[in-house]
Amino acid sequence: EQGLALAGPVIVHAVTRKGAGYAPAEESPRNFHGTPPFEEETGMPRARPQTDSYSAVFGKQLLRLARQDSRIVGLTAAMLDGTGMEYLHEAMPDRCLDVGMAEQHAVTFAAGLAAAGMRPVVAIYSTFAQRAYDQWVHDVCLQNLPVVLVLDRAGLVGDDGPTHHGAFDLSYLRHIPNLTLMAPKDEAELCRMLVTALELPGPSALRFPRGAGPGVPPPEVPEALPVGRAEVLTEGEDVLVLALGAAVPRALEVCERLREEGLAATVVNARFAKPLDAELILDRAARIGRVVTVEESALAGGFGSAVVELLSDAGVEGVRVRRAGLPDRFVSHGDNARLLAECGLDAPALAETIRATAKSPGVVVSGALGRERGEGSAS
């Protein structure tokens, strides 16, 4: 009321305390930044995951590696708990730096550390990493520095909604030179990818979704992956399904059910969005002639686009390609099951896409890249 009575601009500074009036929130305000349904008496979530989240798996693995390599240092931007960095921060506070809400500074800081011989790991939510795009291009990738960018909350994030969905990271990172870009299908592969990233001489990024994975226990001693090599999970001649990251378990489950219908798919865990396993993709695509790509990221400029570009540049003709991913719109908020269905990425929608592709005219081939023109075409 006093402000309304004054002439000219007025600033009202309200000093508040997060969670005031609710004891559990006052005692642990960071845990109530974003909350699932919880018990009012205790503040504890009603449904607790039975396995570690991807963030926790990453954080624990980073701590194990940091104990073995004194060059490793962690950085985050006001997200110690959200990204799993709290494990390193609690054990080695001098080697884990929270720069506050300054993603640009975190990336350039990491570039300086890398130039001085350190092995920095920067953990940021995918949606917030957009703020540091220029720093990632000029300060890290142009200098070809060994900085690891860990993109948490990549893909759909449920009730946090359109501001927090990690939809665009593949599109805004894939075209940057010197960068290796990967996405794990499960917790064990996440640990192997972190080892891989820390052994690379240049910049790398790995993306994983919010929440728990399939429940695959990490190996005692994770080994590095061969860069740019995919993993064939099942063999079949009806359709080639290329899936990336969190989309892999869902695509594999769908294809196992379709096999009971008599539809045999080759399912490939791509692992790397850059560099692609060109040899494997070109060979299987030309031989099978029908391809479905599956990703939990924007279709425009994403993993599926990379596959289409590869086939086009290699001159592979007559291959039918269908892409499943996030549409060209801002996805609303809601539980992930509903959002996946809306985006055509749940099991029933994927099954229909794969069925339709398998039944479409394809090609007959002889040899790895030899082919006879059919009615199919890249699309």
Coordinates of C-alpha atoms in Angstrom, one line a residue:
E1 CA 0.0 0.0 0.0
Q2 CA 2.8 2.4 0.8
G3 CA 4.4 1.6 -2.6
L4 CA 1.2 2.4 -4.4
A5 CA 1.0 5.8 -2.7
L6 CA 4.5 6.8 -3.9
A7 CA 5.1 8.6 -7.2
G8 CA 7.6 7.0 -9.7
P9 CA 9.2 3.6 -9.8
V10 CA 9.1 1.5 -6.7
I11 CA 11.0 -1.6 -5.7
V12 CA 9.5 -3.9 -3.0
H13 CA 12.1 -6.2 -1.5
A14 CA 10.4 -9.1 0.3
V15 CA 12.8 -11.1 2.5
T16 CA 11.4 -14.7 2.6
R17 CA 12.5 -18.0 3.9
K18 CA 12.0 -21.0 1.6
G19 CA 9.6 -23.5 3.2
A20 CA 8.6 -21.2 6.0
G21 CA 5.8 -22.7 8.1
Y22 CA 6.5 -26.3 7.1
A23 CA 9.2 -27.9 9.2
P24 CA 10.6 -30.5 6.7
A25 CA 10.9 -27.9 4.0
E26 CA 12.6 -25.4 6.4
E27 CA 15.1 -28.0 7.5
S28 CA 15.9 -29.2 3.9
P29 CA 14.9 -26.5 1.5
R30 CA 16.9 -27.9 -1.4
N31 CA 14.9 -31.1 -1.3
F32 CA 11.7 -29.2 -1.8
H33 CA 12.8 -27.3 -4.9
G34 CA 10.7 -29.7 -7.0
T35 CA 8.6 -32.3 -5.3
P36 CA 6.7 -35.4 -6.1
P37 CA 3.7 -36.3 -4.0
F38 CA 4.8 -36.6 -0.4
E39 CA 3.6 -37.6 3.1
E40 CA 2.6 -34.4 4.8
E41 CA 3.7 -35.6 8.3
T42 CA 7.2 -36.5 7.3
G43 CA 7.9 -34.7 4.0
M44 CA 9.1 -38.0 2.5
P45 CA 8.0 -39.0 -1.1
R46 CA 5.1 -41.4 -1.2
A47 CA 6.7 -43.5 -3.9
R48 CA 10.5 -44.0 -3.6
P49 CA 12.5 -45.5 -6.5
Q50 CA 14.0 -48.9 -5.8
T51 CA 17.2 -48.1 -7.7
D52 CA 19.6 -45.1 -8.0
S53 CA 18.7 -42.4 -10.4
Y54 CA 20.9 -41.8 -13.4
S55 CA 22.1 -38.6 -11.5
A56 CA 23.2 -40.7 -8.5
V57 CA 24.9 -43.3 -10.6
F58 CA 26.8 -40.6 -12.4
G59 CA 27.7 -38.9 -9.2
K60 CA 29.0 -42.0 -7.5
Q61 CA 31.0 -43.1 -10.5
L62 CA 32.5 -39.6 -10.8
L63 CA 33.6 -39.8 -7.2
R64 CA 35.2 -43.3 -7.7
L65 CA 37.1 -42.0 -10.7
A66 CA 38.2 -38.8 -8.9
R67 CA 39.8 -40.9 -6.2
Q68 CA 41.9 -42.6 -8.8
D69 CA 42.8 -39.4 -10.8
S70 CA 43.8 -36.2 -9.1
R71 CA 43.2 -34.2 -12.3
I72 CA 39.4 -34.7 -12.2
V73 CA 37.4 -31.8 -10.9
G74 CA 33.6 -31.3 -11.0
L75 CA 31.7 -28.2 -11.8
T76 CA 28.0 -27.4 -11.7
A77 CA 25.7 -24.3 -11.7
A78 CA 23.6 -24.3 -8.5
M79 CA 22.7 -27.9 -9.0
L80 CA 24.8 -30.0 -6.7
D81 CA 22.0 -32.2 -5.6
G82 CA 20.1 -32.3 -8.9
T83 CA 23.0 -33.5 -10.9
G84 CA 24.6 -36.0 -8.5
M85 CA 27.6 -33.7 -7.9
E86 CA 26.8 -33.8 -4.1
Y87 CA 28.8 -37.0 -3.8
L88 CA 32.0 -35.4 -5.0
H89 CA 31.3 -32.2 -3.1
E90 CA 30.8 -34.0 0.2
A91 CA 33.9 -36.2 -0.2
M92 CA 36.2 -33.7 -1.9
P93 CA 34.8 -30.1 -1.5
D94 CA 38.0 -28.6 -2.9
R95 CA 37.5 -30.5 -6.2
C96 CA 33.9 -29.8 -6.8
L97 CA 32.9 -26.2 -7.6
D98 CA 29.4 -24.8 -7.6
V99 CA 29.6 -21.5 -9.6
G100 CA 25.9 -20.6 -8.9
M101 CA 23.4 -19.8 -11.6
A102 CA 26.1 -19.0 -14.2
E103 CA 26.3 -21.8 -16.8
Q104 CA 28.4 -19.7 -19.1
H105 CA 31.0 -19.2 -16.4
A106 CA 31.0 -22.9 -15.5
V107 CA 31.9 -23.9 -19.1
T108 CA 34.6 -21.2 -19.5
F109 CA 36.0 -22.0 -16.1
A110 CA 36.2 -25.7 -17.1
A111 CA 38.0 -24.7 -20.3
G112 CA 40.6 -22.9 -18.3
L113 CA 41.1 -25.9 -16.0
A114 CA 41.5 -28.2 -19.0
A115 CA 44.0 -25.8 -20.6
A116 CA 46.0 -26.1 -17.3
G117 CA 46.0 -29.9 -17.4
M118 CA 43.0 -30.8 -15.4
R119 CA 40.1 -33.0 -16.4
P120 CA 36.9 -31.0 -15.7
V121 CA 33.5 -32.6 -15.7
V122 CA 30.6 -30.0 -16.0
A123 CA 27.2 -31.3 -15.0
I124 CA 24.2 -29.1 -16.1
Y125 CA 20.6 -29.8 -16.9
S126 CA 20.2 -30.1 -20.7
T127 CA 17.8 -27.2 -20.9
F128 CA 20.1 -24.9 -18.9
A129 CA 23.2 -25.9 -21.0
Q130 CA 21.7 -23.9 -23.8
R131 CA 22.8 -20.7 -22.0
A132 CA 26.4 -21.7 -22.4
Y133 CA 26.3 -22.6 -26.1
D134 CA 28.8 -19.8 -27.2
Q135 CA 31.2 -20.7 -24.5
W136 CA 31.0 -24.4 -25.4
V137 CA 31.8 -23.6 -29.1
H138 CA 34.5 -21.0 -28.7
D139 CA 36.1 -21.7 -25.3
V140 CA 36.0 -25.6 -25.4
C141 CA 35.4 -27.1 -28.8
L142 CA 37.4 -24.5 -30.9
Q143 CA 40.3 -25.1 -28.5
N144 CA 39.7 -28.9 -28.6
L145 CA 40.0 -29.0 -24.8
P146 CA 39.2 -32.2 -22.9
V147 CA 36.1 -31.0 -21.1
V148 CA 33.3 -33.4 -20.3
L149 CA 29.8 -31.9 -20.5
V150 CA 27.2 -34.1 -18.6
L151 CA 23.7 -33.3 -19.6
D152 CA 21.2 -34.3 -17.0
R153 CA 17.4 -34.3 -17.6
A154 CA 17.9 -35.0 -21.3
G155 CA 14.6 -35.8 -22.9
L156 CA 11.2 -35.5 -21.2
V157 CA 11.2 -34.5 -17.6
G158 CA 7.5 -34.8 -16.8
D159 CA 5.7 -32.3 -14.6
D160 CA 8.6 -29.7 -14.8
G161 CA 7.2 -29.0 -18.2
P162 CA 8.3 -27.2 -21.4
T163 CA 11.0 -25.0 -19.7
H164 CA 12.8 -28.1 -18.4
H165 CA 12.4 -30.7 -21.1
G166 CA 15.9 -31.5 -22.5
A167 CA 14.7 -31.6 -26.1
F168 CA 17.3 -29.7 -28.0
D169 CA 20.8 -30.7 -26.9
L170 CA 21.5 -33.2 -29.7
S171 CA 20.4 -30.5 -32.2
Y172 CA 22.6 -27.8 -30.9
L173 CA 25.7 -29.9 -30.1
R174 CA 25.8 -32.4 -33.0
H175 CA 27.1 -30.0 -35.6
I176 CA 30.1 -28.7 -33.5
P177 CA 33.5 -29.9 -34.7
N178 CA 35.8 -31.9 -32.4
L179 CA 32.9 -33.0 -30.2
T180 CA 32.1 -36.6 -29.2
L181 CA 28.4 -37.0 -28.3
M182 CA 27.0 -40.1 -26.5
A183 CA 23.9 -41.4 -24.7
P184 CA 23.8 -44.5 -22.5
K185 CA 21.0 -47.1 -22.6
D186 CA 21.4 -48.0 -18.9
E187 CA 23.3 -47.3 -15.7
A188 CA 26.2 -49.6 -16.6
E189 CA 26.7 -48.0 -19.9
L190 CA 26.6 -44.5 -18.3
C191 CA 29.6 -45.5 -16.2
R192 CA 31.5 -46.8 -19.2
M193 CA 30.7 -43.6 -21.1
L194 CA 32.1 -41.5 -18.3
V195 CA 35.3 -43.5 -18.4
T196 CA 35.4 -43.1 -22.2
A197 CA 34.9 -39.3 -22.0
L198 CA 37.7 -38.9 -19.4
E199 CA 40.1 -40.7 -21.7
L200 CA 39.4 -38.6 -24.8
P201 CA 41.9 -36.0 -25.8
G202 CA 39.1 -33.5 -26.8
P203 CA 35.6 -32.4 -25.7
S204 CA 32.8 -34.7 -25.1
A205 CA 29.2 -34.7 -24.0
L206 CA 26.9 -37.4 -22.6
R207 CA 23.2 -37.1 -22.0
F208 CA 20.9 -39.1 -19.8
P209 CA 17.3 -38.7 -18.6
R210 CA 15.7 -37.7 -15.3
G211 CA 15.0 -40.5 -12.8
A212 CA 16.0 -44.1 -12.5
G213 CA 17.2 -46.3 -15.4
P214 CA 16.4 -50.0 -16.1
G215 CA 18.2 -51.1 -13.0
V216 CA 21.4 -52.5 -14.6
P217 CA 24.1 -52.5 -11.9
P218 CA 27.3 -50.7 -12.8
P219 CA 30.4 -52.8 -13.4
E220 CA 33.0 -53.0 -10.6
V221 CA 35.6 -51.6 -13.1
P222 CA 34.0 -49.9 -16.0
E223 CA 35.9 -50.1 -19.3
A224 CA 36.0 -47.5 -22.0
L225 CA 33.9 -48.0 -25.1
P226 CA 35.3 -48.0 -28.6
V227 CA 34.4 -44.5 -29.9
G228 CA 31.9 -44.4 -32.7
R229 CA 30.9 -48.1 -32.4
A230 CA 27.3 -49.1 -31.9
E231 CA 26.0 -52.3 -30.3
V232 CA 23.8 -54.8 -32.1
L233 CA 21.2 -56.2 -29.6
T234 CA 19.1 -58.4 -31.9
E235 CA 19.2 -59.6 -35.5
G236 CA 16.4 -59.6 -38.0
E237 CA 15.8 -58.9 -41.7
D238 CA 12.4 -57.2 -41.6
V239 CA 13.4 -53.8 -40.3
L240 CA 16.5 -52.0 -38.8
V241 CA 15.7 -50.1 -35.6
L242 CA 18.4 -47.6 -34.5
A243 CA 17.8 -46.3 -31.0
L244 CA 19.7 -43.9 -28.9
G245 CA 20.0 -43.6 -25.1
A246 CA 16.9 -43.9 -23.0
A247 CA 14.9 -44.9 -26.1
V248 CA 16.9 -48.2 -26.4
P249 CA 15.2 -50.3 -23.7
R250 CA 11.7 -49.2 -24.9
A251 CA 12.6 -50.0 -28.5
L252 CA 14.1 -53.3 -27.6
E253 CA 11.0 -54.4 -25.6
V254 CA 8.7 -53.4 -28.4
C255 CA 10.7 -55.4 -31.0
E256 CA 10.8 -58.4 -28.7
R257 CA 7.0 -58.4 -28.7
L258 CA 6.8 -57.8 -32.4
R259 CA 9.0 -60.9 -32.9
E260 CA 6.2 -62.9 -31.3
E261 CA 4.0 -61.6 -34.2
G262 CA 6.6 -62.8 -36.7
L263 CA 8.3 -59.5 -37.3
A264 CA 12.1 -59.8 -36.9
A265 CA 14.0 -56.6 -36.3
T266 CA 17.6 -55.8 -36.1
V267 CA 17.8 -53.6 -33.0
V268 CA 20.9 -51.4 -32.6
N269 CA 22.0 -49.4 -29.5
A270 CA 23.7 -46.5 -31.3
R271 CA 25.6 -45.3 -28.2
F272 CA 27.1 -42.4 -30.2
A273 CA 25.2 -39.6 -31.8
K274 CA 28.6 -38.3 -33.0
P275 CA 30.5 -40.0 -34.5
L276 CA 27.9 -42.5 -35.8
D277 CA 28.9 -46.1 -36.5
A278 CA 28.8 -45.4 -40.2
E279 CA 30.0 -48.8 -41.3
L280 CA 27.4 -50.7 -39.4
I281 CA 24.5 -48.3 -40.3
L282 CA 25.3 -48.2 -44.0
D283 CA 25.7 -52.0 -44.2
R284 CA 22.5 -52.9 -42.3
A285 CA 20.4 -50.1 -43.9
A286 CA 21.4 -51.1 -47.4
R287 CA 20.8 -54.8 -46.7
I288 CA 17.5 -54.5 -44.9
G289 CA 16.1 -51.4 -46.7
R290 CA 13.7 -50.3 -44.0
V291 CA 14.9 -48.2 -41.0
V292 CA 13.3 -46.7 -37.9
T293 CA 15.3 -44.3 -35.7
V294 CA 14.1 -43.7 -32.1
E295 CA 15.3 -40.9 -29.8
E296 CA 13.9 -38.9 -26.9
S297 CA 15.0 -35.6 -28.4
A298 CA 13.9 -33.1 -31.0
L299 CA 13.5 -34.7 -34.5
A300 CA 14.8 -31.5 -36.1
G301 CA 18.6 -31.9 -36.2
G302 CA 18.6 -34.9 -33.9
F303 CA 19.9 -38.5 -34.1
G304 CA 17.4 -39.5 -36.8
S305 CA 18.5 -36.5 -38.9
A306 CA 22.1 -37.6 -38.6
V307 CA 21.2 -41.1 -39.9
V308 CA 19.4 -39.6 -42.9
E309 CA 22.3 -37.4 -43.6
L310 CA 24.7 -40.3 -43.4
L311 CA 22.6 -42.4 -45.9
S312 CA 22.3 -39.4 -48.3
D313 CA 26.0 -38.5 -48.2
A314 CA 26.9 -42.1 -48.8
G315 CA 24.6 -42.3 -51.8
V316 CA 22.5 -45.1 -50.4
E317 CA 19.2 -45.0 -52.3
G318 CA 15.9 -46.8 -52.0
V319 CA 15.9 -47.0 -48.2
R320 CA 12.8 -46.2 -46.3
V321 CA 13.6 -44.2 -43.1
R322 CA 11.0 -43.2 -40.5
R323 CA 12.1 -41.2 -37.5
A324 CA 10.5 -41.3 -34.0
G325 CA 11.3 -38.5 -31.6
L326 CA 10.0 -35.3 -30.1
P327 CA 7.8 -33.2 -32.5
D328 CA 8.4 -29.7 -33.7
R329 CA 6.5 -28.0 -30.8
F330 CA 7.0 -27.3 -27.1
V331 CA 5.9 -30.4 -25.2
S332 CA 3.6 -29.6 -22.3
H333 CA 4.0 -30.8 -18.7
G334 CA 2.5 -34.0 -17.3
D335 CA 3.6 -37.5 -16.3
N336 CA 6.1 -39.0 -18.7
A337 CA 3.8 -41.9 -19.7
R338 CA 1.2 -39.5 -21.1
L339 CA 3.9 -37.3 -22.7
L340 CA 5.5 -40.2 -24.5
A341 CA 2.1 -41.3 -25.8
E342 CA 1.4 -37.7 -27.1
C343 CA 4.8 -37.7 -28.9
G344 CA 4.3 -41.1 -30.4
L345 CA 7.1 -42.6 -28.4
D346 CA 5.3 -45.0 -26.1
A347 CA 5.3 -48.8 -26.8
P348 CA 2.0 -48.9 -28.8
A349 CA 3.0 -46.0 -31.0
L350 CA 6.5 -47.4 -31.6
A351 CA 5.1 -50.8 -32.4
E352 CA 2.8 -49.3 -35.0
T353 CA 5.6 -47.2 -36.5
I354 CA 7.9 -50.3 -36.8
R355 CA 5.1 -52.4 -38.2
A356 CA 4.3 -49.9 -40.8
T357 CA 7.9 -49.5 -41.8
A358 CA 8.5 -53.2 -42.0
K359 CA 5.6 -53.6 -44.3
S360 CA 6.6 -50.8 -46.6
P361 CA 8.4 -51.5 -49.9
G362 CA 12.1 -51.8 -49.3
V363 CA 15.1 -52.9 -51.4
V364 CA 16.8 -56.1 -52.4
V365 CA 20.5 -56.0 -52.0
S366 CA 23.6 -58.0 -52.8
G367 CA 26.6 -57.3 -50.7
A368 CA 27.1 -54.5 -48.1
L369 CA 26.2 -51.5 -50.3
G370 CA 25.1 -53.2 -53.5
R371 CA 21.4 -52.8 -54.1
E372 CA 18.6 -53.1 -56.6
R373 CA 16.3 -50.2 -56.7
G374 CA 12.9 -50.9 -55.1
E375 CA 10.0 -48.7 -54.4
G376 CA 11.2 -47.5 -51.0
S377 CA 12.9 -44.1 -50.5
A378 CA 14.6 -42.1 -47.8
S379 CA 12.0 -39.9 -46.1

